[in-house]
XYZ file of C-alpha atoms in Angstrom:
736
model
C 111.461 98.156 123.063
C 113.315 95.097 125.034
C 116.923 96.958 126.234
C 118.782 93.736 127.795
C 121.822 93.284 124.972
C 124.828 96.775 124.438
C 123.024 98.650 122.266
C 124.574 98.411 118.469
C 125.608 100.526 115.721
C 122.560 102.129 115.515
C 120.935 105.907 113.889
C 121.811 107.456 116.964
C 125.269 106.306 115.407
C 125.502 109.117 113.192
C 125.383 112.178 115.244
C 123.933 114.694 113.263
C 121.838 116.117 115.535
C 122.113 114.428 118.100
C 125.323 114.993 119.806
C 125.584 118.313 118.342
C 125.276 121.696 120.614
C 122.227 122.833 120.226
C 120.232 125.840 121.526
C 116.972 125.226 123.428
C 114.127 125.024 121.254
C 112.669 126.588 123.890
C 114.430 129.042 124.621
C 112.869 132.307 122.817
C 109.768 131.365 125.148
C 111.400 131.683 128.089
C 113.924 134.516 127.055
C 110.212 136.607 126.270
C 107.605 136.019 128.608
C 105.553 134.217 126.994
C 105.869 130.180 128.565
C 103.301 128.981 130.374
C 103.655 128.162 133.527
C 101.250 126.610 135.731
C 100.320 130.176 137.429
C 100.216 131.880 134.249
C 97.874 129.497 132.535
C 95.114 131.609 132.952
C 92.742 131.047 129.572
C 92.911 127.762 130.154
C 89.533 127.829 132.356
C 87.621 131.140 132.868
C 86.318 132.784 135.894
C 89.774 131.566 137.613
C 89.316 132.190 141.658
C 92.412 132.529 144.089
C 93.240 130.841 146.854
C 95.498 131.601 150.123
C 96.974 128.801 152.158
C 97.153 129.463 155.488
C 99.554 127.747 157.302
C 100.162 125.607 161.162
C 101.280 128.299 163.907
C 102.940 125.709 165.754
C 105.334 122.411 165.600
C 103.300 120.039 167.161
C 100.310 119.344 168.417
C 96.322 119.916 167.940
C 94.299 121.972 166.090
C 91.555 123.213 168.636
C 89.300 125.312 167.335
C 89.240 127.868 164.187
C 87.057 130.780 163.511
C 86.507 131.975 159.918
C 83.980 133.983 160.538
C 85.073 136.883 160.049
C 86.695 135.728 157.541
C 83.745 134.588 155.998
C 82.329 138.188 155.698
C 85.821 139.101 154.432
C 84.937 141.118 150.869
C 85.254 139.101 147.656
C 85.266 135.721 149.748
C 84.125 132.771 147.784
C 84.619 129.919 149.939
C 87.216 128.480 152.643
C 88.405 125.119 153.101
C 90.154 124.236 156.554
C 91.221 120.949 157.570
C 89.159 120.912 160.827
C 86.884 119.557 158.576
C 87.900 115.931 157.377
C 87.658 113.932 160.313
C 91.403 112.531 159.511
C 94.182 113.325 157.594
C 93.177 112.617 153.485
C 95.089 110.310 152.217
C 98.924 109.516 151.668
C 100.712 110.670 148.688
C 102.296 107.103 147.383
C 105.307 109.443 148.262
C 104.546 111.508 151.238
C 105.698 111.313 154.859
C 103.166 113.691 156.286
C 99.690 114.624 155.788
C 99.032 117.411 152.941
C 95.892 118.677 154.024
C 93.155 117.441 157.198
C 92.697 116.330 160.756
C 93.164 118.868 163.709
C 96.330 116.664 164.347
C 99.212 118.989 163.623
C 102.646 117.494 161.911
C 104.997 120.338 161.198
C 104.596 123.664 161.916
C 103.445 125.145 157.845
C 101.976 122.307 157.917
C 98.215 123.310 155.261
C 95.164 123.748 158.006
C 93.021 125.512 155.358
C 93.060 127.849 152.191
C 91.244 130.810 151.467
C 89.751 131.977 147.720
C 88.659 134.985 146.691
C 87.826 137.273 144.230
C 91.410 137.830 143.820
C 94.221 137.141 145.767
C 94.573 140.320 147.631
C 91.486 139.608 148.561
C 91.991 135.698 149.627
C 95.218 136.747 151.959
C 93.950 139.813 153.877
C 90.014 136.960 154.652
C 93.281 134.733 155.293
C 94.622 136.903 158.247
C 91.371 137.187 159.686
C 91.289 134.023 160.404
C 91.934 132.450 164.179
C 93.092 130.354 164.695
C 93.407 128.049 169.101
C 96.036 124.817 169.583
C 96.636 122.275 172.083
C 100.894 122.639 170.797
C 102.869 119.100 171.764
C 106.676 119.199 173.100
C 108.341 118.458 169.883
C 111.598 117.245 168.620
C 113.376 119.874 167.320
C 117.274 119.238 167.278
C 119.230 116.409 164.978
C 122.236 115.853 168.217
C 119.646 115.485 171.305
C 117.433 113.307 168.772
C 120.684 111.138 167.338
C 120.970 109.666 170.655
C 118.204 107.376 169.944
C 118.521 107.652 166.346
C 118.158 103.332 164.802
C 119.762 101.834 162.483
C 117.984 101.940 159.173
C 119.323 99.488 155.453
C 121.069 101.378 153.411
C 119.125 100.196 149.947
C 115.467 99.267 150.591
C 116.113 97.677 147.192
C 118.677 94.719 148.498
C 116.748 91.450 147.757
C 118.267 91.078 151.579
C 118.790 95.284 152.715
C 120.454 95.200 155.880
C 120.854 98.102 158.977
C 124.990 97.473 158.447
C 127.070 96.006 155.303
C 131.100 95.393 155.353
C 132.867 93.683 153.525
C 135.796 92.146 155.379
C 137.166 93.145 158.924
C 137.133 96.745 158.629
C 137.243 96.745 162.800
C 140.800 94.842 162.657
C 142.088 96.250 159.210
C 141.397 99.763 160.216
C 143.641 99.302 163.385
C 146.316 98.000 161.557
C 146.732 100.199 159.272
C 149.852 102.211 159.548
C 147.837 105.976 158.701
C 144.594 106.787 159.588
C 141.747 109.660 159.442
C 138.733 109.511 162.022
C 136.467 112.703 162.371
C 133.617 113.436 162.663
C 131.345 116.298 159.978
C 128.705 117.675 160.024
C 126.177 118.959 156.513
C 122.844 121.022 157.039
C 119.484 121.214 156.521
C 118.760 123.352 152.481
C 116.391 124.573 151.015
C 115.447 123.552 146.898
C 114.675 127.826 146.835
C 113.683 127.927 143.000
C 112.510 130.370 141.049
C 108.916 128.886 140.558
C 106.489 128.440 143.737
C 104.441 125.965 144.177
C 101.856 126.754 143.041
C 98.394 125.080 140.816
C 95.437 125.870 139.074
C 93.149 122.948 139.476
C 89.205 122.975 136.814
C 86.475 120.615 137.859
C 83.793 119.207 135.143
C 80.928 116.806 136.923
C 83.912 113.986 138.430
C 86.830 114.720 135.874
C 89.844 117.250 137.358
C 92.276 119.029 135.719
C 95.310 120.120 136.891
C 97.827 122.359 135.630
C 100.836 122.551 138.123
C 104.728 122.526 138.448
C 105.810 118.737 138.757
C 108.885 117.381 138.042
C 106.682 113.424 137.603
C 103.337 113.159 136.051
C 102.690 109.848 136.743
C 104.160 109.251 140.302
C 101.420 112.549 141.057
C 98.952 112.133 138.748
C 98.468 108.100 141.194
C 99.211 110.340 144.643
C 96.278 113.189 143.721
C 94.373 110.478 142.906
C 95.180 108.610 145.710
C 94.780 111.739 148.232
C 92.204 112.686 146.902
C 89.953 109.233 146.558
C 89.428 110.475 142.750
C 89.592 107.702 139.783
C 92.292 108.210 138.144
C 91.247 108.132 134.755
C 89.221 111.536 135.732
C 91.943 113.076 136.486
C 94.664 114.917 134.011
C 97.861 116.138 134.916
C 99.341 119.124 132.871
C 102.773 120.125 133.774
C 104.691 122.043 130.632
C 106.708 124.508 131.672
C 108.462 124.361 134.978
C 110.565 126.873 136.714
C 113.160 124.568 138.879
C 112.256 121.888 141.304
C 115.585 120.276 142.126
C 114.010 117.323 142.894
C 110.482 119.146 145.775
C 107.835 118.660 143.244
C 108.986 115.041 142.655
C 106.273 115.212 145.285
C 102.391 116.915 144.831
C 102.238 118.874 147.788
C 99.544 121.024 148.984
C 98.528 123.726 146.187
C 97.207 120.990 143.850
C 95.231 119.346 147.055
C 94.270 122.770 147.703
C 93.259 124.328 144.675
C 91.147 120.633 143.869
C 88.725 121.458 147.364
C 88.750 125.122 147.154
C 87.307 124.061 143.745
C 85.152 121.999 144.356
C 84.226 124.118 146.952
C 83.495 127.491 145.077
C 82.534 125.837 141.969
C 84.498 127.021 139.963
C 89.004 127.039 139.028
C 91.226 127.891 141.830
C 94.376 128.596 141.489
C 96.937 129.013 144.077
C 101.061 129.832 144.487
C 102.302 128.312 148.111
C 103.337 131.804 148.500
C 107.685 131.866 149.831
C 107.803 131.756 153.838
C 105.556 128.597 153.075
C 107.694 127.012 151.218
C 111.132 126.135 152.917
C 108.631 124.755 156.143
C 105.270 123.477 154.036
C 107.552 121.421 151.517
C 110.494 119.326 151.528
C 114.089 119.702 152.504
C 117.676 118.048 152.180
C 117.866 116.173 155.819
C 121.079 117.866 158.189
C 123.333 115.069 158.949
C 126.406 113.642 160.612
C 128.678 112.092 159.357
C 131.615 109.952 160.341
C 134.683 108.447 158.556
C 137.488 106.447 159.373
C 139.829 105.684 156.601
C 142.903 103.048 157.089
C 145.898 103.093 154.236
C 148.987 101.715 153.276
C 152.024 103.845 153.166
C 151.977 104.121 150.298
C 147.923 105.298 150.244
C 145.973 101.943 149.167
C 142.852 102.329 151.442
C 142.366 99.568 153.384
C 139.958 99.956 155.319
C 136.834 102.530 155.796
C 133.355 103.040 157.306
C 131.123 106.045 156.472
C 128.620 106.588 158.967
C 125.490 109.038 159.084
C 122.712 109.779 161.094
C 119.950 112.857 160.484
C 116.767 113.243 160.389
C 113.175 112.523 159.591
C 109.867 112.362 160.725
C 108.042 109.075 161.282
C 107.535 106.965 158.617
C 110.171 109.131 156.818
C 113.661 107.867 155.661
C 117.386 108.965 156.127
C 119.393 110.637 153.663
C 121.028 107.816 152.083
C 125.267 109.714 152.020
C 126.807 106.182 152.081
C 125.806 105.229 149.084
C 128.797 106.688 146.264
C 131.216 105.598 149.788
C 130.279 101.220 148.869
C 131.370 101.896 145.477
C 133.586 105.208 144.791
C 136.710 103.490 145.710
C 139.169 99.799 146.125
C 139.416 98.715 150.642
C 138.771 94.970 151.225
C 137.543 96.090 154.396
C 134.047 98.577 154.840
C 131.638 99.309 156.900
C 128.311 101.230 156.127
C 125.737 102.182 158.403
C 122.734 105.139 158.407
C 120.726 105.977 160.790
C 116.952 107.893 161.181
C 116.129 110.703 164.194
C 113.044 111.165 164.255
C 111.778 115.131 164.815
C 108.928 117.040 164.293
C 111.119 118.974 161.944
C 108.798 119.296 158.403
C 109.014 116.558 156.027
C 113.449 115.499 155.061
C 113.251 114.509 151.195
C 115.023 114.013 147.794
C 116.968 117.059 146.652
C 120.128 117.513 143.807
C 121.899 113.832 144.542
C 120.731 112.964 146.830
C 122.864 111.005 148.824
C 125.944 112.074 147.409
C 125.362 115.268 147.282
C 125.645 115.529 150.871
C 128.172 112.217 151.645
C 130.884 113.619 148.687
C 131.265 116.566 150.366
C 132.832 114.228 153.692
C 134.221 111.955 152.175
C 136.046 113.460 149.800
C 137.194 115.914 153.464
C 138.553 112.689 153.881
C 139.977 112.266 151.543
C 141.323 115.257 151.399
C 143.107 114.965 155.411
C 144.471 111.133 154.687
C 146.262 112.812 151.679
C 147.433 115.784 153.684
C 148.951 112.546 155.685
C 150.270 110.146 154.179
C 152.710 114.142 152.600
C 150.770 112.711 149.219
C 149.339 114.661 145.749
C 144.973 114.239 146.316
C 145.080 113.180 143.436
C 147.812 111.060 142.871
C 146.018 109.803 145.778
C 142.526 108.879 144.851
C 143.973 107.096 140.986
C 145.892 104.402 143.600
C 142.378 104.134 144.989
C 139.962 104.355 141.502
C 138.814 100.168 140.731
C 137.527 99.247 137.773
C 134.652 96.314 139.462
C 132.263 96.862 142.300
C 135.062 96.063 145.367
C 131.972 94.513 147.848
C 130.978 91.960 144.029
C 134.785 92.102 141.839
C 133.134 90.140 139.625
C 130.815 92.706 138.685
C 132.062 95.419 136.532
C 131.746 98.719 135.542
C 130.311 99.528 132.365
C 132.810 101.906 131.701
C 134.981 104.180 134.303
C 136.943 106.464 133.294
C 137.425 108.138 136.885
C 142.078 108.569 136.618
C 140.893 110.090 133.132
C 139.100 112.335 134.803
C 141.494 113.375 136.436
C 144.670 113.822 134.732
C 142.516 115.181 132.859
C 141.640 118.309 135.014
C 144.753 118.349 136.914
C 146.531 119.057 133.476
C 143.628 121.112 132.622
C 143.506 123.817 135.357
C 147.140 123.844 136.382
C 146.641 121.715 139.794
C 150.601 121.323 139.623
C 150.764 124.481 141.369
C 149.658 123.909 143.665
C 151.593 124.666 147.174
C 151.071 121.130 149.504
C 151.410 123.107 152.317
C 148.502 125.522 152.998
C 148.178 129.133 153.715
C 151.569 129.436 151.294
C 149.319 132.156 148.111
C 149.012 135.548 148.759
C 147.793 137.315 146.086
C 148.145 141.105 148.126
C 145.215 140.737 151.131
C 144.063 137.695 149.485
C 144.921 134.080 150.776
C 145.442 131.736 147.844
C 143.987 127.219 146.796
C 143.652 124.884 145.052
C 140.756 122.021 146.397
C 139.570 118.944 144.394
C 137.248 116.409 144.759
C 135.760 112.895 143.021
C 132.467 113.657 141.047
C 130.239 110.188 141.547
C 126.679 109.129 140.743
C 124.782 105.799 139.218
C 123.860 105.334 135.736
C 119.293 104.394 137.129
C 117.329 103.263 134.854
C 113.309 103.675 134.080
C 110.524 102.874 131.753
C 110.336 105.723 129.125
C 107.658 106.196 126.836
C 106.834 107.938 123.924
C 104.941 109.061 120.724
C 105.576 110.186 116.929
C 103.371 111.260 114.555
C 104.054 111.578 111.015
C 102.020 114.483 109.260
C 101.234 114.944 105.877
C 104.372 118.247 105.877
C 106.292 115.904 106.605
C 106.680 117.288 111.103
C 107.128 114.992 113.398
C 104.549 115.885 116.486
C 106.877 113.846 120.267
C 104.175 113.440 123.231
C 105.199 112.238 126.479
C 104.234 113.402 129.769
C 108.152 114.070 130.109
C 109.018 117.954 131.801
C 111.374 120.336 131.654
C 111.940 121.745 135.293
C 114.558 123.809 132.710
C 117.493 121.384 131.262
C 117.154 121.102 128.092
C 114.488 118.074 127.581
C 111.697 119.555 124.367
C 115.564 120.080 122.626
C 116.530 116.703 122.684
C 113.824 114.406 121.561
C 113.836 116.876 119.159
C 117.226 115.537 118.646
C 115.866 112.281 119.342
C 113.145 112.823 116.712
C 115.287 115.088 114.286
C 117.909 111.795 113.683
C 116.377 109.200 113.628
C 114.139 110.106 110.935
C 116.100 111.999 109.660
C 114.470 115.575 109.356
C 115.852 118.802 110.449
C 115.513 119.569 114.053
C 112.485 122.142 113.008
C 110.299 119.450 111.889
C 110.188 119.013 114.404
C 107.527 119.522 117.669
C 107.867 118.868 120.910
C 104.430 118.407 123.430
C 106.057 117.485 127.084
C 104.070 117.467 130.247
C 100.493 115.441 129.465
C 99.361 112.778 131.842
C 97.372 111.513 128.719
C 100.719 111.095 126.841
C 102.537 108.081 127.167
C 104.255 107.902 130.612
C 108.230 108.469 131.031
C 110.721 108.417 133.508
C 110.242 112.082 134.323
C 112.709 114.052 135.434
C 114.992 113.878 138.781
C 117.812 111.567 139.952
C 119.202 112.642 136.715
C 117.455 109.505 134.729
C 115.903 111.676 132.815
C 117.232 112.553 129.339
C 118.867 109.464 129.760
C 116.092 106.790 129.803
C 112.946 109.804 127.755
C 115.016 109.842 124.558
C 115.473 106.138 124.576
C 111.781 105.582 124.893
C 111.084 108.332 122.291
C 113.578 106.087 120.192
C 111.844 102.634 121.077
C 109.068 105.067 118.841
C 111.328 106.688 115.757
C 112.094 102.235 115.302
C 107.983 102.148 115.716
C 107.633 104.757 113.157
C 110.886 103.895 110.379
C 109.828 100.222 110.356
C 105.384 101.849 109.559
C 106.690 104.804 107.172
C 108.962 101.972 105.007
C 106.773 98.949 105.027
C 103.953 102.756 104.472
C 106.776 103.461 100.834
C 107.046 100.184 99.692
C 110.610 99.312 101.618
C 111.888 97.314 103.500
C 112.869 98.674 106.265
C 116.273 96.954 107.402
C 117.536 98.255 104.299
C 115.936 101.813 104.520
C 117.501 104.931 105.638
C 115.987 108.225 106.802
C 117.690 111.597 105.088
C 117.486 114.998 104.579
C 113.526 114.331 104.537
C 114.400 111.749 102.328
C 113.556 107.302 103.509
C 115.918 106.007 100.715
C 116.692 101.967 100.226
C 119.575 100.652 97.222
C 118.690 102.882 94.199
C 114.884 104.421 95.384
C 114.327 106.755 96.678
C 110.852 108.413 98.299
C 110.236 112.287 100.075
C 108.951 110.857 104.064
C 106.072 112.353 104.080
C 104.590 110.970 101.563
C 103.980 108.075 104.536
C 101.754 110.671 106.563
C 100.401 111.059 108.767
C 101.656 107.599 110.889
C 101.325 107.118 114.719
C 103.795 105.181 116.282
C 104.367 104.831 119.604
C 106.018 102.750 122.005
C 108.790 102.717 125.267
C 112.122 101.380 126.483
C 112.083 98.933 129.214
C 115.312 97.653 130.371
C 116.689 94.146 131.210
C 119.876 92.735 133.115
C 122.250 94.399 132.337
C 122.443 97.057 134.887
C 122.189 94.209 137.338
C 125.603 93.257 135.469
C 127.192 96.182 135.241
C 127.470 98.769 137.662
C 126.941 101.448 135.608
C 128.207 105.138 136.321
C 128.789 108.765 136.027
C 132.129 110.599 137.158
C 133.506 113.767 137.672
C 136.771 115.731 139.180
C 136.138 118.605 140.560
C 138.691 121.665 140.369
C 138.627 124.218 142.346
C 140.617 127.230 143.341
C 139.984 129.851 146.257
C 141.011 133.685 147.631
C 139.753 133.901 151.418
C 140.462 137.739 152.733
C 142.926 137.403 155.394
C 141.431 140.329 157.038
C 137.489 139.358 156.866
C 137.719 135.292 155.789
C 135.298 136.167 153.825
C 135.576 133.279 150.431
C 136.039 133.961 146.814
C 136.141 131.526 144.696
C 138.265 132.649 141.357
C 138.275 129.547 139.304
C 136.565 126.755 139.140
C 136.614 123.148 136.846
C 134.560 119.962 136.418
C 135.968 117.228 133.578
C 132.684 114.623 133.368
C 132.301 111.493 132.255
C 129.081 110.630 131.637
C 128.445 108.113 128.522
C 127.255 109.790 124.905
C 126.513 113.819 125.611
C 122.705 114.896 123.425
C 123.098 118.408 124.040
C 126.725 119.009 125.323
C 126.030 123.086 125.452
C 122.519 122.056 127.394
C 124.409 119.254 129.195
C 127.396 122.203 130.527
C 124.241 123.895 131.468
C 123.665 122.112 133.318
C 127.032 120.811 134.975
C 128.077 124.915 135.495
C 124.207 125.367 137.442
C 125.400 121.988 139.129
C 128.707 123.588 140.077
C 126.841 127.136 141.130
C 124.967 125.008 144.060
C 127.912 122.934 145.343
C 129.050 126.416 145.445
C 126.188 127.363 147.420
C 126.196 124.541 150.323
C 130.110 124.680 150.749
C 129.677 128.273 152.177
C 125.922 130.160 152.545
C 123.662 127.363 152.344
C 122.224 126.435 155.591
C 118.572 126.622 156.652
C 118.544 127.573 161.035
C 116.558 125.589 163.324
C 114.488 127.026 166.251
C 114.857 124.372 167.591
C 112.418 125.763 171.074
C 109.304 125.978 167.933
C 110.159 123.999 165.300
C 109.989 125.442 161.763
C 113.491 126.752 160.118
C 113.309 130.512 161.136
C 115.018 132.242 156.992
C 112.292 130.855 155.229
C 112.101 132.900 152.433
C 114.427 134.464 150.068
C 115.974 136.877 151.207
C 117.617 135.107 154.582
C 118.643 131.862 152.744
C 121.179 132.606 151.217
C 122.216 131.675 147.553
C 124.148 132.505 146.206
C 123.964 135.049 143.180
C 126.435 136.021 139.504
C 128.958 137.503 141.630
C 129.848 134.826 144.430
C 130.538 132.393 140.904
C 133.021 132.673 138.329
C 134.036 131.887 135.076
C 133.713 127.670 134.692
C 134.456 125.880 132.659
C 133.087 122.375 131.690
C 135.232 118.746 129.749
C 133.125 116.441 128.732
C 134.752 112.721 127.890
C 133.372 111.010 124.871
C 132.763 107.082 125.342
C 129.241 106.461 125.017
C 128.454 103.354 126.582
C 126.323 100.689 124.812
C 125.139 98.849 128.303
C 122.771 102.685 129.615
C 120.381 102.220 126.833
C 120.802 102.455 122.455
C 121.417 106.051 123.148
C 123.874 105.369 125.120
C 123.539 108.248 127.395
C 123.885 108.990 130.321
C 122.404 111.609 133.540
C 124.547 114.246 134.374
C 122.611 116.490 135.988
C 123.483 115.742 138.947
C 126.639 115.182 138.551
C 128.134 118.271 138.786
C 126.718 118.821 142.382
C 128.647 115.950 143.738
C 131.552 116.579 145.095
C 131.747 119.867 144.251
C 131.351 120.912 147.448
C 134.794 119.630 148.878
C 136.874 120.959 146.452
C 135.702 123.484 147.941
C 136.397 122.830 151.076
C 139.001 121.783 149.904
C 140.690 125.167 148.602
C 139.609 127.050 151.229
C 142.019 124.415 153.172
C 144.296 125.456 151.038
C 144.113 128.662 151.708
C 143.917 129.081 154.706
C 145.266 126.751 156.955
C 142.118 126.372 158.822
C 139.840 122.814 158.565
C 136.392 123.298 158.691
C 134.486 120.105 158.990
C 130.786 121.898 159.533
C 129.636 123.132 156.374
C 128.809 125.105 155.250
C 131.782 127.200 156.015
C 131.347 130.948 156.591
C 134.184 133.327 157.696
C 133.260 132.870 161.734
C 134.283 129.520 161.998
C 137.816 130.377 160.561
C 138.279 134.070 160.907
C 139.863 133.568 165.058
C 142.347 131.187 163.423
C 143.291 132.772 160.233
C 147.173 133.566 159.670
C 148.755 136.402 161.042
C 148.207 139.854 158.263
C 151.458 140.563 158.601
């Protein structure tokens, strides 16, 4: 189905099932521990052996030798695969920056250099400790601050017809020089880890030339193409199966070493092999959100209208990687006639930087929205009103291009009213509750709506039950449920009569889970398949498809009605393809974030007391699971603001806190009750579902809202995230 004109009235608009707060149909499997995650697929292949990954002990250099003789003699060992068996690295996956295996060169710490396969996990781990590796260490670049001195400009938008290293609209320098009120500040955000609960894990089994991997991966079609390329096998000889994923946050968008090594180990051992990347390798072996050094300059009139915006960011990556696109949202979020943006990449030898939940906007808004708070204070203007004054309904660089829907002002007004923003004291450090300094902060959230092709297959059985098949994945986001809701709405059956099967590369290729595009696109792809099934069922039952309605398990037209089941068995397959609506209209999502914190005047400890997000994201397909998405994102934003930081050993080039004991993330005690409000504005330019993504919007801006609340509580502005107590303790107000 080609979606190239705005959606008219369609069966989804009945909202009998879609749009209703619905329990997740996979919930019982998750809560009883019976959902089959990758490492637990004990039944998919007989006689599974265990693999244990050995990571490089240096960050830069070459492997001189590997002595595996003692390990090979260890009890239970079946095979050992080493990187030196390959004269050169295995081919790069389509979206990998560093080679996942092979060759003597070491590009980063904990790069996989061997896999030990044994009868038990304990035997594999013990034998891995017996491998003796010698290295020729090279000097590496591990300090972003130093590397930034020689950083190079990078295009902000690689997909633009004529990508530029520096984007300018109007004359920023002249406008900034003339502005009566200005902000000119530098900010930093640290590297962050996805820190998902489920590690990278794979079971691999060969049958002749055919390989099946049961793995944890967000993007099945991407990863099938990449893994086939890395292993130099035909794509038709590879099957990937990933029905349940225990968290990803972007870390599982791409093939990782576990899948490659499980396949190599299974080939060498001659039997299925299962590999779970051990937690100490997770941070360094895989990807992370890169640290940034950002600079924001704002010029405004005395009534708060922005006349000049500059936002630049420098981040690090391996050679061949890209920068963190932290300035993207600044191009669209506020009106200003004169604008300037650039990105720089500082090449380092730290592990690969790549996508993490809301790449670009999450760290970019942590900075931009703090700068806006600083501007509001300098203007003696309410921070909410400053944002409202600078709202725009068009792309500031292309005024002829309107937003398809934009209700940011309503987000802010609604949030301010619900949160009691009028009670905020503009002057910092004025409100106390016992030994707590109390402050309120707010920020805008923004994330683009991204459109991706997506397909699905739907089957109608003789019993009237529906089966949905698509390689779409569920990373804890509720995909099973929203697809079941879509099919139930389109065919007029109870949601309990829909079975959803996901994550198998033998199914039609979907959009996958990433970029907050999964829900809208995958349901739109299924919508297209359902339209075909409706047409086939109506025709088989002797109805004109245009006149037929599907409800209560019946197909009706005029005064005739027949059970849908009588049309079975039928199968329909189709997908959604998009025209140019996303080029004609800017499609984005918006939020207003409001936070109240308390800061202990004695210790500097920060506690979040209240959080509210008001979201404008088109039609919400399942308000219950969408709320879970947003509060989870708000929680991640709290971690980014107050505690998360990958600590770099700048001598030896690795992340020191590479486990869940020393990499701090929020726990239940850190997070209060969170309130989420969804505005109801279906977007007919987005898809037949009239929905947009919401899974990443919740993290966009919330970090700055927390930072601004901390400032309002204490009067101490910390521009280097995370805002830990040591950064403001000495400057807190006097105790008495």
